Structure formats: C-alpha cells, structure tokens
C-alpha cells in the first residue's frame, strides 16, 4: 500500500454511473456538510479562516480611509480640532455603547447555539438586530442635524441649504473674512496680498453651478469649482500657519449655533473634515445595514430550526462580521468625536 | 495492477466509451451557468478572459497602426486616447489579473492539491459573476461617454469633468466590482490550500504552482480592498467633489497616487507570480528533471509577495513624491531583484543536464526566460532614481512593463494553457503549429518592444498620439512587430479551436508530469478524486516512463516516496 | 491510513459538543462591562486638559490606546481569538500592519512635501515666490490660494 498509494486513489472508474448525490461516499455525511469536506470540523475551520480573511479585507478597505484621515490630520490638525466640535459627543458615546451591547448579545448568541439553547439564540439575535437598528436611528438623527446646519458632504458644503446652486457666504461675510485673515495671518506680506486681491468694487461671488450637466457644458475655466480663497479650499498650503482656535472658544461658538460657513474663525478647507467624517461613518453605516441583513437571515434560519450545536457555522461567521463592525466604530468614535 | 485502472478509459485502441467527465457530467446551458464545479468555472473564466484578450489585442493593434506615421493615420487624438486606455484597462483588469489565478488556477489548483473542489464553490461562482458584472460596467464606460484617463485614472485629470470623459464613473464601478471578484478568488484559494490538503500533501510537497498561487492569493486578499476604496473615493470625488484628491478643493493628487499604487504595485505581482509558478511546472515537467532549489523557489514567491507591498512609490519618482521616500522606495525596489533572480537561476539549474522535450509549452517557457530576464533587468534602470527621471513616462517604461506583463505573465499563461490544454479539453493540439505560433509570438514580441527601448531612451513619451518624424522608423518597426505577434496569436487561436473538434484524444499524462492532475483522466471526472488521495514527491520523474501502447506517460510504483507524516 | 482527517489539532474543542470553543456568558458580560467602562474612560479623558503637562497631543495617544485595548478585548473574547487558531489572529494582525505601513509611508511623504507646496504658493520665502505672485496678481477674480495649487504639471 505504501508504494502504490497513488494508484488506488484514482477516481476514473468510479464515476461512470451518474449519481445525484456525489457527496455520498458511504460514510456519515450530515446534510449541512458539503461534499468536498471530510467532516464538520474541517468545514467549520475553513469557514472561519475564510471569514477572517474577509475581515482582513474589511480592515484594509477602511484602512484606505484611515490613511486619508491620517494624512489630513497630520498636516492640518486645525481642521479636526475645529470640525469635531460640530459633532455630538453624547450621541457618539451612546452609539458606542449600543454597538458594544449588540456585540455582547451576538457573542452570547454564538455561545447559546453551541450549547443548543435555540431559544436563547433567538432572543440574542433579536436583541442584536435591535441594537443595530438603534445605532442607525441615532446616526440618522446625527446626519439630519448636520444637514440641517448645512454641513453637507461634497462640494454642497459650500452651498446655501435649500438653494441648490448658490454659495452660502454673503459678500459682507467674505469681506470680513479677508479682513480677519489680514489681522491674523502670520506673514504680513501674504495677508496684505490676499486681502487686497479682490477687485475694489467688491468681490463678486460666483454662483457656481454644481450640477454636473451644467458644469460640463462650460469651458473648464468657468466650470471650475474653485472657490474664492476665503470661502475655503486653498490647496494643501497654509495649514499650520493658521492659528488653531482654542477649544473652549470654538465650543462656545458652536453652542451659539454659529455655522462654519458664517464663522470667520473657520480654518481653510473645513469641508475636508466633514467629508472624511461622512465617508468613514457612511461606509461604516453601510456595513451596519449589511450586518442587519445578515442577522435577519440568521434569524430566519434559526426560526426554521436549521441551527443546533452540531451546525451553527453561519451564526459564528455572522457574529465575526458583526464584531468587526463594532471594532471599526471603536476607532471611529475617538478619532472624530473626541479630539 | 492498479496502473491499468488508471489508463483503461484512455486506451486509444479501445472503442469510444462514453465516460463521465466534467464536461459530460451534466448537459445544458444552465448546467454550466449555475455550475459549482471549479473546473467548469475555470473554463468559463478562460473563455471570458480569452475573449477580453481578443478585444484588448485588437485595441493594441489599432494603437500601433495609428502610430505607424506621425499625425493622423486612422483615428483622431481623442479616439486614440480612448483606444490606449481601453487596451491598458482591459488587459490589466480583465485579462492578466484573472488569467492565471481565476482561469487556469481555478481549474488546476484543487486537482493539483488532491481536493474535490475549492473550499467555497458558491463563492467561486459568485466571483465569476462579479467578474461578468464588473466587465459589463467596465465596457459600459464606452457607452456612457468614453474613457480616456489611461488605466491609472490619475487625478486631477480623471476628476475634471471639463476634460476627462464621462465614462470614468462607470469604469470605476466596474473596477470596484472586479476587485471583489479577485478578492474572493484569492480568499477561496488560501482557504483551499490551508484546509483541503489531503493527507501527505505537506506544504513542501505542494507543486510550486500552488505556492505561487498562494502568494498571489495573499496579495489579492490584502491589496485589492485598497483599490476598492480608492476607486470609490475617486468616483465620489468626481461626482460630489469631496475634495480628498482634488487640488481645487484643497485635495492632494499625489495622495491619490499613493492610494492607487498601494494596490497596483502588488497587483503587478498578482500578474507575474502565477506566471512564475507556471514556468516552474513547465520547466520541471518538460525537462523531466527534479526542480532545482524547490524551497528557494517556494520562498521566493512569498518574498516577492511581501516585497511587493513595500515598493509602490517607485511609480511616483517624478510625481512630486518627496526625495526621502524616493530614496527609500528606490532602495527597496532593488531588493525585489533578489527573489526574482533566485527563481531564474533555479530554472536554469533545473534545465541543466535535464532531458529537455522541446514541446510547445517548453518553447513558451524558454521564451519566458529570455523575455523575463530583459524585462527584469530593465526594471533596474527604471528603479534607479537618476535614470528614471530621464526614462519616466517614455516608451522605455512601456517596453519594460510589456516585457514583464505581456512577454512574461501572458506568455507564461499561454504556455500554461498549452500545458493543461489536453487536461482541460481532452484533446491534443498540433505541436508543429504550436511551435510555429510560439516562434511568431516571440519574434513579433521582441521586434515590437525591443525597438521601444531605443525609442524611449531617445525621449519618445508614452501615450502620445503624434511625434516628430525622427521617431517614425522606430514606430514603424514596432508596428510591424505587433502584426507578426498578432499573426502568432491568431494561429494559436486557430489550432486550439481546431483541436477541440479534430484533435487527437489526449492521454492522461501527455507530458510526463508527476503532480496529481496528471493522475486523473483527461478531461478529469466531475469529482476529481473518488477518495481523498495521498501524495508523493511531485517532481520525482525517475519513475515516469513513456508507454508506447497507451500513448501516454505512466508512473511505476517504484520511486515513489511513502505518504508523508501528518502535515501542518 | 486515515483519509478523513486533515485537521487534527483544533484547540481543545473536543470536550464540548460540536466544534469551536464555548465561551461562557460570564466572560462575555465581563468583557462588555470592561468595554463600557473603557468608553466612559475615553470620553472622560477627552475632557481632561493635558495642557499642564505641555503635551496637548497626549489626547490622541490616550484615545487611540484605549481604542486599541477595546479592540483587543473584542477580538480576544467576543471573536474567540484567544482560543482560535493562531493563523486567524495572524491574518488580522497582518492586515492591520499593512494599514500601518500604508499610513506611515503616505504620511511621511505628505509631511515631506508640504514645505514644497507652501513655497510654491508663496507662503514661505523662496526664490520663485515673487514671480508666482506677480502671475497670480494678474488674475483678478481668482485669489492666489485657490488658483495656484492645481497639482497637474
């Protein structure tokens, strides 16, 4: 046998008769065990490894956004200090707790499945689903509040809420901005320069149409979404030259509902903080929604009685996914809310 | 004894027995479209990849024809921009990246490993359909405004709605989906190799192709998600103006290049590593000699995968990257030469005193060795900071990466296709035509691209539609070479298709291979192996002999190593 | 020869029914409590002023340190990594290491070229500044910072 081993394993003659269940090799093969596995443990371990590899891709998917965050925060800490005061720390903290508790119920559900306590598993899954929904509801309130304040993602940030194609700053505000820049800029030459650049008759605010069709119809120069310097974007320059506002000072101003675009103390490129915030929390939110779909699916299967201590791989893998959603929020919370 | 069982159904003298193999196991279009069989999925991938190769190749011919003379030859500059973008993007995303892992790998990996299927057959089918949807969105960019950014989508051009064409968003969605197709294939392969190795198949008994696929899969899983987030950010940037990459909104276009190359440099190794794995198989099998330096080749695959993550900045030497990072990336880039050279020397040492059969796959392997050496060595010129300032974005770079991506990765893939063609289809192709076609491809390739080294060194920039007359002779020679190459490929297509209908029936082991796929019939049965097989040394050719009666190589019972002790 | 088992060394799962390690609810609840306490702690730490220590950046160190600790708790106990195959942990650590690598290189690079951008824009004294400014002054409606930085060459 030790010599001719390869020969005996050859499948050729064994397959001349078609049989519907090719997984039937004469030994015990449970229903949930796919034909190419030898035993449930092998299948379970493979599922786990596959899930962990998938979670690694999730980490790297968010990794790109964490990189964008780090590059911006590293070079422009003032944006983050300023912007984070527009986020509601209480809501963020509550959401963190909600996710932690739903992670707990999910993990408990896996334990219940392993112990064949299917009733407990059902309760746990329902609680987890409620946690996920609760998270999204709170997030919904946070987002709508931001939108109400005119803090939109994208170039829309610089539009007046409700009016689709107008910049949000008045001429007066702009002049004030210029004057403020002249006072505070550390380099007098530059300050004078930027303060005197606008034509004497008042700086004409461009009404920049941002709908794609409108902008593509214009030649590049006019179609450009470049904004007047004081309105915000100014390239990557001038970051650390801008005085970083004192924390309390900013906090007071936020409480008196000063909105960033009306705020003359606003650092350049404030929109960048909110864009990164929306991208990261938005991608996380999408993952929460996917998680809810997965948990609902698990719940249906549980009620159909498909899980037992013999077979609970989907519960375990769904749980791993849900914990990673929690894991990412654990980093997002301090990075955005607690700066 | 049992040897006869192995070859009985293949006996050429016997009556045409209707055997059950994976092609005849079930019938009907749906039995293919909904199949979970890794072999059928591999074949479907192969069909789609080769179709894309045809279109990408036609685009390349159009580009070369346009460049045959300065100014307008057959198309205007805008059409030309789209044409080279299409060529690059199709070849990278739809052809080279899925060609070896998804098409050949899907077919060969589980059989080589001795498994019945990949770990997650449904995921495997899903990633095939992700590929299809990705390709649809990708091609959809042609109908939603066209794509002229080059396959790299560099900012700020790609996000400028005033200049770049509007198909970009559709193409970006396509790339996102294709990325996930690639991720799931890689994930499947890693789990398969970890969890489905049969008894005796230890890590160091795996054929080197599997090591290469494993290293590739690691890159696919760990690098591709970053491409996903990059193209997502780019699509958002273009649509909503989030400002991360857009300098007009305070963004950083160099950061985009970091994002892009963090994936796309490792992706270069997704393209070449499986090709190297194929060459390891081809050379050992067709030289009938034990592979030299097995462990070195295996580890060099992993080393290349690791180094691949550390060198992305060498694409950005002239993009405004800081001198510090330029120096670091340049230094690390040179270190990639070490594992690559380890492989080449081991292949040469394997050939030394081997009994070389000059079959078509071996011809392709030899072509690979020649072309890859040139491609690898010219990479050093591009990786050197001082010379790269001169060579960057010239035809020198174009020639360099075609030597590696086309002349090495694709040549290896076509060599592998010829190697496993009898196994996949159960038919032999015409060897003489195969060698002629390989010769045409080899000569055409070198005429096309060696010329471009001179052209680039003299300063001809890449991607240009027009050029001064002094470059015309080079462009003319290069275009003629591309026609020769095209003739070679069309000849290949002809005799391969011909063999499907008129080809001789393939024996189980036409080349004398020892890895497990040569021990099942050609084509393999639906389940690959009735019982989980055990394994010996897949490079021990001492017991392999040609059996004239069977028209196949057979393996004697002697010389096989006993089944190994428990692995892992 | 045994043709059934490939994976013989799953971690002490044998004594339980089925596969995988069973984590008792007590451990899970303790983990969740620790996570909640750490959340309170990190919020509290964010409100503490580190100005006295002259280390205002300590905030981010503390916040990230607590976040890492919380992440470790989730991974080890909720995700069973403590009892799982080491390779699964290796996969996770590798992916995180790659993120760190990505951030380190990109951040180092962008930090390095910031001065170049600034000098280009004229915020730092440099030889070319005057000419660039003169050019920019000719653009009436386009203030300097907005117009200059188009990264394309």
Short mmCIF file of N, CA and C in Angstrom, two decimals, chain C residues 37 51 53 105 121 136:
data_model
loop_
_atom_site.label_atom_id
_atom_site.label_comp_id
_atom_site.label_asym_id
_atom_site.label_seq_id
_atom_site.Cartn_x
_atom_site.Cartn_y
_atom_site.Cartn_z
N UNK C 37 -16.86 50.48 30.48
CA UNK C 37 -16.04 51.30 31.37
C UNK C 37 -14.99 52.05 30.57
N UNK C 51 -2.84 70.27 28.96
CA UNK C 51 -2.00 71.45 28.74
C UNK C 51 -0.95 71.57 29.83
N UNK C 53 0.66 69.38 31.34
CA UNK C 53 1.81 68.52 31.06
C UNK C 53 2.55 68.98 29.81
N UNK C 105 3.95 55.39 5.38
CA UNK C 105 4.63 55.86 4.17
C UNK C 105 3.91 57.08 3.58
N UNK C 121 3.31 78.15 -3.18
CA UNK C 121 2.19 79.07 -3.04
C UNK C 121 2.61 80.42 -2.50
N UNK C 136 0.02 85.61 -10.26
CA UNK C 136 -1.28 85.45 -9.64
C UNK C 136 -2.02 86.78 -9.57
#
